[in-house]
Coordinates of C-alpha atoms in Angstrom, one line a residue:
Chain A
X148 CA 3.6 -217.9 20.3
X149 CA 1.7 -220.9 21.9
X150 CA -1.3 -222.1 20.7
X151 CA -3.5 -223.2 23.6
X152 CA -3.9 -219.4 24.1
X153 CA -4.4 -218.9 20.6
X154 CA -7.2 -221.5 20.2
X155 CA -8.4 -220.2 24.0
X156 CA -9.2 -216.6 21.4
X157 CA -10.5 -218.4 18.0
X158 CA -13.2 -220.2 21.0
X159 CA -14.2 -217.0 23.0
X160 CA -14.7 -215.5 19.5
X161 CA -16.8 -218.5 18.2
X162 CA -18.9 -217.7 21.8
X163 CA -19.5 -214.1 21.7
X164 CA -21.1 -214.1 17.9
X165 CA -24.6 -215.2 18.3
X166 CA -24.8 -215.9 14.9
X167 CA -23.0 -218.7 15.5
X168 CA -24.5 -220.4 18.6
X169 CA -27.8 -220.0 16.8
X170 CA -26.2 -222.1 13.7
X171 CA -25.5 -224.8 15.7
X172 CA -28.6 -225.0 17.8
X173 CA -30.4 -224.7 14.3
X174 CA -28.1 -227.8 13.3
X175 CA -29.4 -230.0 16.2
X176 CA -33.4 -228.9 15.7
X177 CA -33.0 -229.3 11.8
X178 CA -31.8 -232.5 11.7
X179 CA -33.9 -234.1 14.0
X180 CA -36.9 -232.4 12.7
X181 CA -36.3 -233.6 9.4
X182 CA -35.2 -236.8 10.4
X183 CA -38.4 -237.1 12.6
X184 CA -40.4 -236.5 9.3
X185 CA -38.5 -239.0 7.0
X186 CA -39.0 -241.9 9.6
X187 CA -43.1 -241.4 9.5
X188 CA -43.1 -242.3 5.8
X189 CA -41.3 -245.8 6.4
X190 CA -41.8 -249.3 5.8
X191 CA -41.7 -250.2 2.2
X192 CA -39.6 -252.4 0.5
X193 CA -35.9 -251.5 0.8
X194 CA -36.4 -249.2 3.5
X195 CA -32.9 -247.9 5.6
X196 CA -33.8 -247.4 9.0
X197 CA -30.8 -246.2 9.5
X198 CA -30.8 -243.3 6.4
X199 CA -34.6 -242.7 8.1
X200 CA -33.3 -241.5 11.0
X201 CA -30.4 -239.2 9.9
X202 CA -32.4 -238.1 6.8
X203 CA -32.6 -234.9 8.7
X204 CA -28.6 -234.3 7.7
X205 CA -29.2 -232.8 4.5
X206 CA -30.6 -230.1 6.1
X207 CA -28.6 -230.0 8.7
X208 CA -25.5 -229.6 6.8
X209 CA -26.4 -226.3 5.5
X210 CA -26.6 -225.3 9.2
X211 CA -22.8 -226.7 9.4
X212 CA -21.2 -224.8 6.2
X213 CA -23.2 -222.0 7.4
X214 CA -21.4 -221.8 10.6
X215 CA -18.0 -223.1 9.0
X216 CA -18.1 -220.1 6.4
X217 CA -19.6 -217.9 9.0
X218 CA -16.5 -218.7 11.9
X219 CA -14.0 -217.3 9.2
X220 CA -15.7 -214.6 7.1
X221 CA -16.6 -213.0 10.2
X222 CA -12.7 -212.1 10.1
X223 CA -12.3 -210.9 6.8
X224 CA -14.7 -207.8 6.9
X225 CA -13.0 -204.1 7.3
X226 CA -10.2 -204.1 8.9
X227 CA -11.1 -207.2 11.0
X228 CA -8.5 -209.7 9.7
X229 CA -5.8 -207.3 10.5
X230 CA -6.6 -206.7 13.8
X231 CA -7.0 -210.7 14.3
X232 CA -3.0 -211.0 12.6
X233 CA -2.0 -207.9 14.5
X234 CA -2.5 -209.9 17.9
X235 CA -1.3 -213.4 16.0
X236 CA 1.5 -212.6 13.1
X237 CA 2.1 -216.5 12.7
X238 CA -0.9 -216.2 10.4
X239 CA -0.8 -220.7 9.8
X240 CA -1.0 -220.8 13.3
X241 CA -4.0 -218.5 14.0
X242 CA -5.3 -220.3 10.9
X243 CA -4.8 -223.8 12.4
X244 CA -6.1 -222.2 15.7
X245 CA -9.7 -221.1 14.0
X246 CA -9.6 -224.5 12.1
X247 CA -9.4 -226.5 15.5
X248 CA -11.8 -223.9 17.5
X249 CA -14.5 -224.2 14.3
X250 CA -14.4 -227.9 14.6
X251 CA -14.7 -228.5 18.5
X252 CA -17.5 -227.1 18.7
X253 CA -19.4 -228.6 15.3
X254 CA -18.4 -232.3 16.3
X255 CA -20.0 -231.5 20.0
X256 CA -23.1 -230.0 18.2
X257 CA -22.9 -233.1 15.4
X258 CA -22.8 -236.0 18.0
X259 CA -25.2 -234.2 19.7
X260 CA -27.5 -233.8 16.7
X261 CA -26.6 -237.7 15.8
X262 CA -28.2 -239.0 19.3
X263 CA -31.1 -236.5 19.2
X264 CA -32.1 -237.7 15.5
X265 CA -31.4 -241.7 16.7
X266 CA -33.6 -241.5 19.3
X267 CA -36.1 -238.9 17.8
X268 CA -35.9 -241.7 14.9
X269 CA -36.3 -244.9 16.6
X270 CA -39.4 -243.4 18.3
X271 CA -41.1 -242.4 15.2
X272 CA -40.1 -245.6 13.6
X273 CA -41.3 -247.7 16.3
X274 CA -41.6 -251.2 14.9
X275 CA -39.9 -250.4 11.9
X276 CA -36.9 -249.6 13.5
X277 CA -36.0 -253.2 14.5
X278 CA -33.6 -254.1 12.1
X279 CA -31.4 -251.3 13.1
X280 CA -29.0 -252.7 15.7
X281 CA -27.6 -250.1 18.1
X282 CA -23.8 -250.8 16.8
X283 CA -25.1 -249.0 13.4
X284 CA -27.2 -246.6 15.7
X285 CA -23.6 -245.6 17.2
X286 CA -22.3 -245.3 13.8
X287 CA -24.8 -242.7 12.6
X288 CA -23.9 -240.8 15.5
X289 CA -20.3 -240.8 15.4
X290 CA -20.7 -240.5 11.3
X291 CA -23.1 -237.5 11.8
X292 CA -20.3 -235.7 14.4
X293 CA -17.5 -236.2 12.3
X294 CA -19.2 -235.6 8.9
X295 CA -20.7 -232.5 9.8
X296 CA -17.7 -231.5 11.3
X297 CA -15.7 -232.1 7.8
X298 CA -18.3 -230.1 6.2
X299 CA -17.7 -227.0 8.0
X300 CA -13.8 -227.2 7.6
X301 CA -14.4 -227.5 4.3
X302 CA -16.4 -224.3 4.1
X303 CA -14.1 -222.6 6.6
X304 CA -11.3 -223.5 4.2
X305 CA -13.0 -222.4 0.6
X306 CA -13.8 -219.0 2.5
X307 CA -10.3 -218.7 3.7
X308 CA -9.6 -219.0 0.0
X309 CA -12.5 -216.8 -1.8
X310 CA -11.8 -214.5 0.7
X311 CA -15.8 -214.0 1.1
X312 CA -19.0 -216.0 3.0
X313 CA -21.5 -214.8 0.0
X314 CA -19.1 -216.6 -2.9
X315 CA -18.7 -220.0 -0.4
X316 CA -22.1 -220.3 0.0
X317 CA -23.5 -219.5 -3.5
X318 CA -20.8 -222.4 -4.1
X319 CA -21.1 -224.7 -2.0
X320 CA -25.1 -224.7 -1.4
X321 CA -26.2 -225.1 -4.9
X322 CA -23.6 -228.1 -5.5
X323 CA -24.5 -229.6 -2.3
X324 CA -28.6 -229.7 -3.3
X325 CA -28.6 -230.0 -6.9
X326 CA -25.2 -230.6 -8.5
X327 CA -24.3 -233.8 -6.0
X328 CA -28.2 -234.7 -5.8
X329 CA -28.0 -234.9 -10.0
X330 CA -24.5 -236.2 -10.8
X331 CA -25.1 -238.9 -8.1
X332 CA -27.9 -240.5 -9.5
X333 CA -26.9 -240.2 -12.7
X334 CA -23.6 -242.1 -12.5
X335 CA -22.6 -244.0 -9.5
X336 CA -18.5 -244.8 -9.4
X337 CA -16.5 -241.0 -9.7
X338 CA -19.2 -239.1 -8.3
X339 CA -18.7 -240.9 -4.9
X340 CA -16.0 -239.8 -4.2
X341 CA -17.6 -236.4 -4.5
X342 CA -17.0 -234.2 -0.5
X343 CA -20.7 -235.2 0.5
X344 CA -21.5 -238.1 -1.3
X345 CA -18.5 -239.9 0.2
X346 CA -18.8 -239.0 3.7
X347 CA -23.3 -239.8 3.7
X348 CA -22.2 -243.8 3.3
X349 CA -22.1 -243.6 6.8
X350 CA -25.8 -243.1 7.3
X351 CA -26.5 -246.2 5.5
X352 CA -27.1 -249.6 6.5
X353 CA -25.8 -251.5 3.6
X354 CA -23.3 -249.9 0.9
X355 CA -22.4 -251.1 -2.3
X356 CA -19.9 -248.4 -3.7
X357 CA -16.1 -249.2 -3.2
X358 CA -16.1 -247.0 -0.4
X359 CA -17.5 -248.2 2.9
X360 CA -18.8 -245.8 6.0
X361 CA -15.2 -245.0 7.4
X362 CA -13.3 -244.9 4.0
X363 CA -16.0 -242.7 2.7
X364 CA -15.3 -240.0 5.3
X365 CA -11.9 -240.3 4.8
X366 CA -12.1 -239.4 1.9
X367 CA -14.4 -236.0 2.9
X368 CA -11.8 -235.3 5.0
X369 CA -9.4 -235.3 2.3
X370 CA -11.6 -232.5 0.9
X371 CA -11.3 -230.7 4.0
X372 CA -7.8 -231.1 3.9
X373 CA -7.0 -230.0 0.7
X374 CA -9.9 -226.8 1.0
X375 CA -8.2 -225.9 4.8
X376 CA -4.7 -226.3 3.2
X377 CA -5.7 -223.5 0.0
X378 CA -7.1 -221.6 2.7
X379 CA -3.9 -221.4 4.7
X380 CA -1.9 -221.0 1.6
X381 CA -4.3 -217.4 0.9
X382 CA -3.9 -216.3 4.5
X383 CA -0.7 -216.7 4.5
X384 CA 0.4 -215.7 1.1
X385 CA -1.2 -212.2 0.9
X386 CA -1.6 -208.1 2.6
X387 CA -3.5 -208.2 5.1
Chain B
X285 CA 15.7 -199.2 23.7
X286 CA 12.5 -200.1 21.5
X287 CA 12.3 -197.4 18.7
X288 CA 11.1 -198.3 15.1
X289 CA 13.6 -198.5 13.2
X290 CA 12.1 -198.2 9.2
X291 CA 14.9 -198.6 6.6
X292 CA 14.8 -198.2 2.6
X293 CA 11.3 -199.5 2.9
X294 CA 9.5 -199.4 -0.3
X295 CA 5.8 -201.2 -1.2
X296 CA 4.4 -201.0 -5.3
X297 CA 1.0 -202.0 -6.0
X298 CA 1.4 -203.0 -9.2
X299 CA 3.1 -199.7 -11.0
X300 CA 2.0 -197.4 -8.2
X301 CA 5.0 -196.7 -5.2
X302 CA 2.8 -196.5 -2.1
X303 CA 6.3 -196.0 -0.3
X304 CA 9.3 -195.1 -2.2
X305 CA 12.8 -195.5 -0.2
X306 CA 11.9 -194.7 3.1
X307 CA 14.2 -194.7 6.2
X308 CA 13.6 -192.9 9.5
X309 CA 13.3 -194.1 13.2
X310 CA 10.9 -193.1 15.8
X311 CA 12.1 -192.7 19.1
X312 CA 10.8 -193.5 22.7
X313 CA 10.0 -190.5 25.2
X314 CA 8.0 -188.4 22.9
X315 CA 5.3 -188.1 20.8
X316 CA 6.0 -188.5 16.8
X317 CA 3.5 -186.7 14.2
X318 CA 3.3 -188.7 11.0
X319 CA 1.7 -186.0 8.5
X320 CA 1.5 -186.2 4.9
X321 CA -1.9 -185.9 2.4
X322 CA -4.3 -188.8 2.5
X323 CA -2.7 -191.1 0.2
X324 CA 0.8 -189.8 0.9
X325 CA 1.8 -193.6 2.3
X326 CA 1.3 -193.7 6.2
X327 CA -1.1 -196.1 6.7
X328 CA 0.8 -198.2 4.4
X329 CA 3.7 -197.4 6.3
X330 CA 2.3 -198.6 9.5
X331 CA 1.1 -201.8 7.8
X332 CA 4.0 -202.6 6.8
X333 CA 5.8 -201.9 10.7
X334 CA 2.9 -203.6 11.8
X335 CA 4.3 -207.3 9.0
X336 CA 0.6 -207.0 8.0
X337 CA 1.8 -206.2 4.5
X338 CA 4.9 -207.6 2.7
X339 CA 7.6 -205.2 1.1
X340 CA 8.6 -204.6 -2.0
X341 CA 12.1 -204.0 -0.2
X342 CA 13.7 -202.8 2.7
X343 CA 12.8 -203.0 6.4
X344 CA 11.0 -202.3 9.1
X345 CA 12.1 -203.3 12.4
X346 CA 10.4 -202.8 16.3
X347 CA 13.3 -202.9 18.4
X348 CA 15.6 -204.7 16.3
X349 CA 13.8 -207.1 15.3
X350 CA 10.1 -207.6 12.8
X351 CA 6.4 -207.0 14.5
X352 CA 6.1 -211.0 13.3
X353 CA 8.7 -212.0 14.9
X354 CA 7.7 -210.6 18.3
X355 CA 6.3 -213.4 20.8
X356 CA 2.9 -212.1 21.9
X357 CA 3.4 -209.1 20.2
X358 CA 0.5 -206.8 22.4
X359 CA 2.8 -207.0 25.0
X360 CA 5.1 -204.8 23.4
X361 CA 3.6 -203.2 20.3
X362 CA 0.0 -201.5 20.1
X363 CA -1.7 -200.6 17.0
X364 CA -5.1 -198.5 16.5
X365 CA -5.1 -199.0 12.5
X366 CA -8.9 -198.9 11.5
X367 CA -12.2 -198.6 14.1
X368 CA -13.9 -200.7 12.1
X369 CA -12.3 -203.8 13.2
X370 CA -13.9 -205.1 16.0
X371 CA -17.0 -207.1 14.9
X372 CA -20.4 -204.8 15.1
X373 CA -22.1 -208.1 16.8
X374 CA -19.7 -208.7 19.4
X375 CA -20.0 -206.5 22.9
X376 CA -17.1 -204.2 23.4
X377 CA -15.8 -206.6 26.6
X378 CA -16.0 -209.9 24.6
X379 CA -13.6 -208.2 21.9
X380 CA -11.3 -207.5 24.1
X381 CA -11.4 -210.1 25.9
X382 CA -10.5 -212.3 22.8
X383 CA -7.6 -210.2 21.9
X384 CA -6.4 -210.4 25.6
X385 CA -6.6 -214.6 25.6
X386 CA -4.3 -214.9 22.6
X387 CA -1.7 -213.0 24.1
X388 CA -2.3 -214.5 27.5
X389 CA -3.0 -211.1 28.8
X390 CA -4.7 -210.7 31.9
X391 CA -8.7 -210.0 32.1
X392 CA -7.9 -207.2 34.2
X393 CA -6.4 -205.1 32.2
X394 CA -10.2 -205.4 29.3
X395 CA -11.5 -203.5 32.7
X396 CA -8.5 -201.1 33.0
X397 CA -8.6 -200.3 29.3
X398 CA -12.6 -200.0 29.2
X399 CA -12.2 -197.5 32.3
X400 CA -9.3 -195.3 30.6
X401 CA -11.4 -195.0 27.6
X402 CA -14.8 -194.4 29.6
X403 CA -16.4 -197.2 28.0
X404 CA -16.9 -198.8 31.2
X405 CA -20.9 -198.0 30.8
X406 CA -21.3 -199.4 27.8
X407 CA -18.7 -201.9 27.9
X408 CA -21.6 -204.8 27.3
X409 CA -23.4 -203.1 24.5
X410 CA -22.7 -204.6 20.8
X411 CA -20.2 -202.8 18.9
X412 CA -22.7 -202.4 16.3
X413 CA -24.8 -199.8 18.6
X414 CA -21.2 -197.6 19.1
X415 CA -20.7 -194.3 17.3
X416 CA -18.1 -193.6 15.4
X417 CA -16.2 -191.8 18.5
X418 CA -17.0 -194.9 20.6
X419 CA -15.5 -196.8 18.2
X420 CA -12.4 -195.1 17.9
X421 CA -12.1 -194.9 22.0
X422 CA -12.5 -198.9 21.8
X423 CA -9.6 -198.8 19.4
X424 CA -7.8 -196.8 21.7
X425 CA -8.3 -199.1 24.5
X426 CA -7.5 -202.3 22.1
X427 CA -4.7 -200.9 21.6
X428 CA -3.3 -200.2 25.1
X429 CA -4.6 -203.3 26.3
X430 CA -1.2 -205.2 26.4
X431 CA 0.4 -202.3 28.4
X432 CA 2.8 -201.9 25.1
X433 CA 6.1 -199.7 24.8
X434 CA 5.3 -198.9 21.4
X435 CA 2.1 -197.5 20.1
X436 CA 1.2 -196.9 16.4
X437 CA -2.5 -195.2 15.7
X438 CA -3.9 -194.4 12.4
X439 CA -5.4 -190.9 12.9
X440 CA -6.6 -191.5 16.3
X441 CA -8.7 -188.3 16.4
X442 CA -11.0 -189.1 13.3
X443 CA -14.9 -189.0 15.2
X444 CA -14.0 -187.9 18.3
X445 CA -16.3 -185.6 20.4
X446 CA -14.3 -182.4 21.7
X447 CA -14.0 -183.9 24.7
X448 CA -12.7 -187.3 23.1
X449 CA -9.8 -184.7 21.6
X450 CA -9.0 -183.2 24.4
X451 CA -8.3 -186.9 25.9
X452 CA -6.2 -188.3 23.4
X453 CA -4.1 -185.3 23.8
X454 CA -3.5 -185.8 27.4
X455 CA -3.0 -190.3 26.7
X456 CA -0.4 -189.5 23.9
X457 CA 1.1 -187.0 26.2
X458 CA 0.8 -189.5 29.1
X459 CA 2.6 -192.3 26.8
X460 CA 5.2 -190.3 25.9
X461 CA 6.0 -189.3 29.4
X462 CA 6.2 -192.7 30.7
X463 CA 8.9 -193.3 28.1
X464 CA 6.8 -195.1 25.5
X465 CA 7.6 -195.0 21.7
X466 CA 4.6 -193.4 20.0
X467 CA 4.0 -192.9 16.2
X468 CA 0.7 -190.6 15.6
X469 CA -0.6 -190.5 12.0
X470 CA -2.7 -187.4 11.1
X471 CA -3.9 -185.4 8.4
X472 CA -4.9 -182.4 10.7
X473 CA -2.1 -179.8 11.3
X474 CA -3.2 -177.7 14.4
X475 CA -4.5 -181.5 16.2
X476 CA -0.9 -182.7 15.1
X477 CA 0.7 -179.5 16.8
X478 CA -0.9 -180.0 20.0
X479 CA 0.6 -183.3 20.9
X480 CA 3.8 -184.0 18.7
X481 CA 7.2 -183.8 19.8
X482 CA 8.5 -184.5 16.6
X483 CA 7.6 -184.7 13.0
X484 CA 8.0 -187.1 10.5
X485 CA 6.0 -186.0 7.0
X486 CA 5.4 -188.1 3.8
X487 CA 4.4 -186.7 0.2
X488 CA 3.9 -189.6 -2.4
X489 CA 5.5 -192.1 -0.2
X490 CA 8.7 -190.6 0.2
X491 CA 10.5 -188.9 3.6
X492 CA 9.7 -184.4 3.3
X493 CA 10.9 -183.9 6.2
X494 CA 11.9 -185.8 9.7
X495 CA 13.0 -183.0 12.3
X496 CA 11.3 -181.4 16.2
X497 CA 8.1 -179.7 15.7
X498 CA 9.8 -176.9 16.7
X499 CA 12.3 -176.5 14.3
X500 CA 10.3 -177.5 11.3
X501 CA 7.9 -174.3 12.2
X502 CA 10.6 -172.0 12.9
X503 CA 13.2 -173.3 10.0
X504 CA 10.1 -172.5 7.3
X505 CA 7.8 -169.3 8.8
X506 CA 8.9 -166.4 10.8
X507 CA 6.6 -165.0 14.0
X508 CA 5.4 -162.2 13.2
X509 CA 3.5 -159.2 15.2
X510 CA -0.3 -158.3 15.5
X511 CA -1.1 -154.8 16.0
X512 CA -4.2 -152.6 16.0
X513 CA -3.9 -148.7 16.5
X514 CA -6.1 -145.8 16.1
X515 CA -4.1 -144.0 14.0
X516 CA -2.5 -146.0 10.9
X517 CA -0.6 -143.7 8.9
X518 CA 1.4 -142.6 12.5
X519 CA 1.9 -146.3 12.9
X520 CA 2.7 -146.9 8.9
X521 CA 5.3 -143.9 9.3
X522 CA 7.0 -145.7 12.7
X523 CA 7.1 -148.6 11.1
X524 CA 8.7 -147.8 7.9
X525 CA 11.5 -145.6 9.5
X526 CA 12.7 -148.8 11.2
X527 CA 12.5 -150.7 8.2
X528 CA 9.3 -153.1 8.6
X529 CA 6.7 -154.0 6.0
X530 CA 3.5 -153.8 7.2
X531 CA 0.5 -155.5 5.8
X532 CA -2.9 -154.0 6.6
X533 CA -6.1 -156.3 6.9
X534 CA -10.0 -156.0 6.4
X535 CA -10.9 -156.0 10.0
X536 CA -8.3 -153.0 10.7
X537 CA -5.4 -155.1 12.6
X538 CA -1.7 -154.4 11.1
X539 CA 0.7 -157.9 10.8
X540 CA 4.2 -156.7 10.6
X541 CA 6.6 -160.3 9.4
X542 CA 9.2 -161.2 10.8
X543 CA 9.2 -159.4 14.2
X544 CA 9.2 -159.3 17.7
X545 CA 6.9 -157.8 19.8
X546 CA 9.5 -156.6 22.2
X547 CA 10.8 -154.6 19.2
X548 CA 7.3 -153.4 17.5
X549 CA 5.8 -152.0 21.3
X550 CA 9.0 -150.3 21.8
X551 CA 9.1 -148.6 18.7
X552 CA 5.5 -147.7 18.4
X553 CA 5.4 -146.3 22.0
X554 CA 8.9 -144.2 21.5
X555 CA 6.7 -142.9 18.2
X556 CA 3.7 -141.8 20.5
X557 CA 1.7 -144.3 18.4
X558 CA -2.0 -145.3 20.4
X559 CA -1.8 -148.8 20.5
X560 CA -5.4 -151.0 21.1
X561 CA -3.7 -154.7 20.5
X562 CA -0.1 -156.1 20.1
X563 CA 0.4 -159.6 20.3
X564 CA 3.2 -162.0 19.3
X565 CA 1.7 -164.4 15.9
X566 CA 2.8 -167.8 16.3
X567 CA 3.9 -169.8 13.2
X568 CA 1.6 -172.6 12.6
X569 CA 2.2 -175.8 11.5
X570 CA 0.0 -175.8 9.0
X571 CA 2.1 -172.5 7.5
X572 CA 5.2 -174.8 7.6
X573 CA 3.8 -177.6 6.1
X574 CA 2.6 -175.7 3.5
X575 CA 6.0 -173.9 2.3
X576 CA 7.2 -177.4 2.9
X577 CA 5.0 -179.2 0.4
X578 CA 4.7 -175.8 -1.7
X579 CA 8.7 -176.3 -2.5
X580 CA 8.2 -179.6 -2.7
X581 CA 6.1 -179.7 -5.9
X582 CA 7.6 -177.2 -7.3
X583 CA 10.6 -179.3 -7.1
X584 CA 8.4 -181.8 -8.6
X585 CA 7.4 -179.9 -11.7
X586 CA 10.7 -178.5 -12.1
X587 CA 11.7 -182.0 -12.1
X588 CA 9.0 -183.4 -14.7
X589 CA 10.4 -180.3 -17.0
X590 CA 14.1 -181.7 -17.0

């Protein structure tokens, strides 16, 4: 089977679930909102322009699992998952097909969110906003595409593999606001190379980790990666 | 030709044989009842046609060659399996629709379904807001969508309105007419009857019986004659002159087994017997299936005993 028509099925199902659309336009307002908020408290010493005006990603990345767990358990209720593998038996290829149709539409809805939250930023910040240059403006954007992106593969994959939404998110949202928040500032070194803590270096101005903005979402896509490939591995390996 | 072609197929879960040894083929032109108790290994079977689950060993082929194997396999295979599958948020058009892109079927043919299955009215309502009978009509539809010469469904009948009956009958009787391979699974003996051709029947996962409609009735019960008079004992004496049991019921009407009519009205008329009613009683299905399953676990516990 190709798989332009394929993906061309994963999308028009990604379209028709409101659920869905609503995530992502919840990803957008979220970020900015919260971004918004963080840049009015600004100005002391050791400020990050640049973290100010993507704070609002640490909400907005619950909006990105949500629709990266969503995209897939939406297939494994009932009976649903057969009739997706009845019309697609190559079951890594309708995988890689969902994968690719999840993560179009999250990196249009991340770079959007970025340049929302950049410019809802700079204009809160005002004259505190001067020492962000736009080349690291352009970063945060690109960084907050991609990196939202990664997150929601990462979720598509670990729901691929629990075979449920509920067990993905009671997972993955609990590590992502207290386990990472506490192990992070507890110890800096292994626990940046934790999914989330590796790919954020791109919101930052200045880094001092071994891992710099690009290597650090590297290495969150190697999470992906790994969570997309045990995904595939379950779909593939089991009845239907 | 594009029959299904199922051979020494066997699944275990765990301990328990879902599907022990089974080989038959079902064959294009006419409509193939696949009966058995729930539990008895059919939907398994068609899972297992359909590559959606792996067997323990043995095959299962769609003209010659595995569902997974099949390059855009609506085109030539379709499968009603549960109505629950399409998603309860999703409008009845968009599913389809999605189904039709990944097998680059034409959009035309979601309308052509939608209209076949008279959910053209309500083609752009959720799922969700669907009966069960709507459902099992969108099912239907999904399944037909790819103009397929195969068709499997999973007890197409279950929540249908009368009317919803009535128009499966005349699409499976359509299908088969047109030359189409089609593999009904039921539970219900006299719905089974009114559409099948031919019958294939599991108990415990294993092949009872794989033979016409026809001949599995008439190979296991006997038409018999209904008769109602207004004078018994004349009839009783007619009757047993020739040799015929007769067996009396509640509501006055005489059965005689294993007998014509053309023989019974003679007969009572040459004995000056008043008849009010004589009809010919059909064998049903259900009476075959039941000698058939009757034997069969009796077999079973004579089996357990040696």
């Amino acid at each position: 089977m190709a798989f332009v028509p394929v993906l061309h099925s994963e999308l028009i199902k990604i379209r028709t679930l409101r659920s869905l659309v609503t995530t992502l336009g919840a990803m957008v307002v979220v970020t900015a909102a919260f971004s918004a908020l963080a840049s009015l408290d600004a100005g002391e010493e050791g400020f990050d322009p640049l973290f100010a005006a993507f704070f609002g990603f640490n909400f907005g990345q619950l909006a990105a699992i949500a629709f990266g767990t969503v995209a897939v358990s939406s297939e494994l209720r009932d009976g649903s998952l057969r009739g997706a593998l009845t019309a697609v038996p190559d079951r890594g290829r309708w995988f890689a097909a969902k994968a690719v149709a999840i993560a179009g539409p999250c990196l249009a809805a991340g770079l959007l969110t970025g340049v929302v939250s950049l410019f809802v930023g700079r204009a809160v910040l005002g004259a505190d906003a001067r020492t962000l240059s736009w080349t690291e403006g352009a970063r945060g954007v690109v960084g907050c595409g991609v990196y939202f992106t990664l997150m929601a593969l990462l979720a598509a994959g670990i729901t691929a593999l629990l075979r449920s939404g509920v067990a993905t998110l009671s997972i993955l949202i609990p590590f992502l606001l207290i386990v990472s928040f506490v192990v992070g500032d507890l110890s800096s070194g292994v626990a940046d190379l934790l999914p989330d803590r590796a790919g954020q270096i791109v919101f930052h101005e200045t880094w001092d980790g071994f891992l710099g903005p690009w290597t650090g979402l590297a290495v969150t896509a190697l999470w992906a990666a790994a969570a997309l490939g045990a995904g595939a591995w379950r779909v593939r390996g089991r009845d239907a | 030709m594009t029959s299904i072609e199922v051979r020494a197929l066997t699944k275990e879960y765990g301990s328990h044989r879902a599907v022990d040894d089974l080989t038959f083929r079902v064959l294009p032109g006419r409509v193939t009842g696949f009966l058995g108790p729930n539990g008895a290994g059919k939907s398994t079977t068609m899972r297992l046609v359909l590559g959606l689950d792996r067997p323990t060993s043995g095959t299962a082929t769609i003209g010659g060659s595995a569902y997974a194997a099949l390059d855009e396999p609506l085109r030539h295979v379709g499968a009603l399996l549960d109505a629950q599958a399409a998603h309860g948020s999703r409008t009845a058009r968009d599913h389809l629709r999605a189904l039709a892109a990944s097998n680059r079927i034409p959009v035309r043919r979601v309308d052509e379904v939608l209209e076949e299955s008279g959910l053209t009215s309500v083609a752009s309502r959720r799922v969700r807001t669907y009966s069960l009978g709507m459902r099992q009509r969108l099912g239907i539809a999904a399944a037909l969508l790819g103009d397929p010469a195969v068709v499997l469904l999973d007890e197409p009948s279950n929540g249908l309105d009368p009317e919803g009956i009535v128009w499966i009958r005349a699409v499976l009787r359509r299908l088969a007419k047109e030359g189409r391979t089609v593999l009904v699974s039921s539970h219900l003996m006299n719905e089974t009857a009114s559409f099948a051709d031919h019958l294939v029947v599991l108990g415990r996962g294993r092949l009872l019986a794989d033979t016409p409609l026809r001949e599995f009735i008439h190979a296991r019960v006997r038409p018999g004659v209904r008769i109602r008079t207004t004078d018994p004992a004349a009839l009783h004496r007619a009757l047993s002159e020739h040799g015929h049991e007769a067996v009396a019921h509640e509501d006055g009407h005489w059965t005689v087994p294993d007998a014509r009519v053309e023989d019974i009205g003679r007969l009572a008329s040459a004995a000056g017997v008043p008849i009010l009613e004589l009809a010919a009683e059909e064998a049903t299905l259900e009476q075959a299936y039941f000698d058939l399953t009757a034997t069969e676990t009796e077999f079973a516990a004579h089996h357990q005993e040696a």
